[in-house]
Amino acid sequence: LSVTLRVDDLLLGVINAYRPATRPFDDDDLASTTIFAGGMAVALLNARLNARLAETEARARDLIEQSPDTILVHDAEGRILE
């Protein structure tokens, strides 16, 4: 039994399940594996996105810390946040 790990059009992988030939997979097996694969795909995508966010934040922090200029971060009302 093979079920794709997919979020929208993004293919993240495939789950392959094997069983001895004594009892083939049925529709319930496919349904439960598909539900599991959907949750796993979302978790994998979230992990990728969190890793990218951490890398982006680290690069931005390095740029700010290495800048010879003063950098202020403020909100829409002009209050200084950092």
PDB file of C-alpha atoms in Angstrom:
ATOM      1  CA  LEU A   1       0.000   0.000   0.000  1.00  0.00           C
ATOM      2  CA  SER A   2       1.483   3.358  -1.015  1.00  0.00           C
ATOM      3  CA  VAL A   3       0.049   6.746  -0.061  1.00  0.00           C
ATOM      4  CA  THR A   4       1.557  10.106  -0.977  1.00  0.00           C
ATOM      5  CA  LEU A   5       2.519  12.738   1.590  1.00  0.00           C
ATOM      6  CA  ARG A   6       1.083  15.802  -0.079  1.00  0.00           C
ATOM      7  CA  VAL A   7       0.021  19.306   0.920  1.00  0.00           C
ATOM      8  CA  ASP A   8      -1.953  20.865  -1.918  1.00  0.00           C
ATOM      9  CA  ASP A   9       0.253  20.366  -4.981  1.00  0.00           C
ATOM     10  CA  LEU A  10       3.476  19.884  -3.006  1.00  0.00           C
ATOM     11  CA  LEU A  11       4.630  16.256  -2.892  1.00  0.00           C
ATOM     12  CA  LEU A  12       6.712  15.651   0.253  1.00  0.00           C
ATOM     13  CA  GLY A  13       7.114  11.889   0.109  1.00  0.00           C
ATOM     14  CA  VAL A  14       5.379   8.527   0.096  1.00  0.00           C
ATOM     15  CA  ILE A  15       4.349   6.088   2.828  1.00  0.00           C
ATOM     16  CA  ASN A  16       4.776   2.466   1.810  1.00  0.00           C
ATOM     17  CA  ALA A  17       3.130  -0.221   3.942  1.00  0.00           C
ATOM     18  CA  TYR A  18       3.830  -3.916   3.529  1.00  0.00           C
ATOM     19  CA  ARG A  19       1.892  -6.944   4.771  1.00  0.00           C
ATOM     20  CA  PRO A  20       2.204 -10.667   4.247  1.00  0.00           C
ATOM     21  CA  ALA A  21       0.019 -11.940   1.418  1.00  0.00           C
ATOM     22  CA  THR A  22      -2.292 -13.716   3.876  1.00  0.00           C
ATOM     23  CA  ARG A  23      -4.491 -10.635   4.226  1.00  0.00           C
ATOM     24  CA  PRO A  24      -4.458  -7.894   1.582  1.00  0.00           C
ATOM     25  CA  PHE A  25      -5.045  -4.243   2.437  1.00  0.00           C
ATOM     26  CA  ASP A  26      -8.673  -3.162   2.368  1.00  0.00           C
ATOM     27  CA  ASP A  27     -10.483   0.176   1.990  1.00  0.00           C
ATOM     28  CA  ASP A  28     -10.294   0.841   5.749  1.00  0.00           C
ATOM     29  CA  ASP A  29      -6.508   0.396   5.656  1.00  0.00           C
ATOM     30  CA  LEU A  30      -6.276   2.835   2.769  1.00  0.00           C
ATOM     31  CA  ALA A  31      -8.544   5.360   4.511  1.00  0.00           C
ATOM     32  CA  SER A  32      -6.633   5.292   7.814  1.00  0.00           C
ATOM     33  CA  THR A  33      -3.247   5.429   6.078  1.00  0.00           C
ATOM     34  CA  THR A  34      -4.434   8.365   3.972  1.00  0.00           C
ATOM     35  CA  ILE A  35      -5.557  10.250   7.093  1.00  0.00           C
ATOM     36  CA  PHE A  36      -2.222   9.520   8.787  1.00  0.00           C
ATOM     37  CA  ALA A  37      -0.334  10.619   5.659  1.00  0.00           C
ATOM     38  CA  GLY A  38      -2.234  13.928   5.589  1.00  0.00           C
ATOM     39  CA  GLY A  39      -1.242  14.746   9.157  1.00  0.00           C
ATOM     40  CA  MET A  40       2.328  13.651   8.554  1.00  0.00           C
ATOM     41  CA  ALA A  41       2.580  15.820   5.432  1.00  0.00           C
ATOM     42  CA  VAL A  42       1.413  18.900   7.337  1.00  0.00           C
ATOM     43  CA  ALA A  43       3.923  18.163  10.117  1.00  0.00           C
ATOM     44  CA  LEU A  44       6.767  17.768   7.594  1.00  0.00           C
ATOM     45  CA  LEU A  45       5.853  21.007   5.849  1.00  0.00           C
ATOM     46  CA  ASN A  46       5.659  22.855   9.177  1.00  0.00           C
ATOM     47  CA  ALA A  47       9.101  21.528  10.133  1.00  0.00           C
ATOM     48  CA  ARG A  48      10.537  22.769   6.829  1.00  0.00           C
ATOM     49  CA  LEU A  49       8.914  26.175   7.234  1.00  0.00           C
ATOM     50  CA  ASN A  50      10.114  26.526  10.825  1.00  0.00           C
ATOM     51  CA  ALA A  51      13.664  25.674   9.757  1.00  0.00           C
ATOM     52  CA  ARG A  52      13.534  28.297   7.001  1.00  0.00           C
ATOM     53  CA  LEU A  53      12.152  30.868   9.420  1.00  0.00           C
ATOM     54  CA  ALA A  54      14.952  30.187  11.898  1.00  0.00           C
ATOM     55  CA  GLU A  55      17.549  30.603   9.128  1.00  0.00           C
ATOM     56  CA  THR A  56      15.963  33.863   7.967  1.00  0.00           C
ATOM     57  CA  GLU A  57      15.805  35.213  11.508  1.00  0.00           C
ATOM     58  CA  ALA A  58      19.466  34.311  12.088  1.00  0.00           C
ATOM     59  CA  ARG A  59      20.518  36.078   8.868  1.00  0.00           C
ATOM     60  CA  ALA A  60      18.513  39.181   9.767  1.00  0.00           C
ATOM     61  CA  ARG A  61      19.954  39.198  13.290  1.00  0.00           C
ATOM     62  CA  ASP A  62      23.487  38.915  11.879  1.00  0.00           C
ATOM     63  CA  LEU A  63      22.865  41.782   9.464  1.00  0.00           C
ATOM     64  CA  ILE A  64      21.545  44.005  12.236  1.00  0.00           C
ATOM     65  CA  GLU A  65      24.336  43.126  14.657  1.00  0.00           C
ATOM     66  CA  GLN A  66      27.051  43.671  12.032  1.00  0.00           C
ATOM     67  CA  SER A  67      25.635  46.944  10.715  1.00  0.00           C
ATOM     68  CA  PRO A  68      27.654  50.068  11.487  1.00  0.00           C
ATOM     69  CA  ASP A  69      24.410  52.053  11.393  1.00  0.00           C
ATOM     70  CA  THR A  70      21.768  52.317  14.091  1.00  0.00           C
ATOM     71  CA  ILE A  71      18.716  50.257  13.211  1.00  0.00           C
ATOM     72  CA  LEU A  72      15.420  50.747  15.005  1.00  0.00           C
ATOM     73  CA  VAL A  73      12.350  48.586  14.630  1.00  0.00           C
ATOM     74  CA  HIS A  74       9.057  50.316  15.270  1.00  0.00           C
ATOM     75  CA  ASP A  75       5.364  49.562  15.006  1.00  0.00           C
ATOM     76  CA  ALA A  76       2.754  51.363  12.882  1.00  0.00           C
ATOM     77  CA  GLU A  77       2.316  54.024  15.575  1.00  0.00           C
ATOM     78  CA  GLY A  78       6.031  54.783  15.651  1.00  0.00           C
ATOM     79  CA  ARG A  79       6.755  53.078  18.995  1.00  0.00           C
ATOM     80  CA  ILE A  80      10.254  51.653  19.074  1.00  0.00           C
ATOM     81  CA  LEU A  81      10.188  47.895  19.508  1.00  0.00           C
ATOM     82  CA  GLU A  82      13.910  47.099  19.265  1.00  0.00           C
TER      83      GLU A  82
END
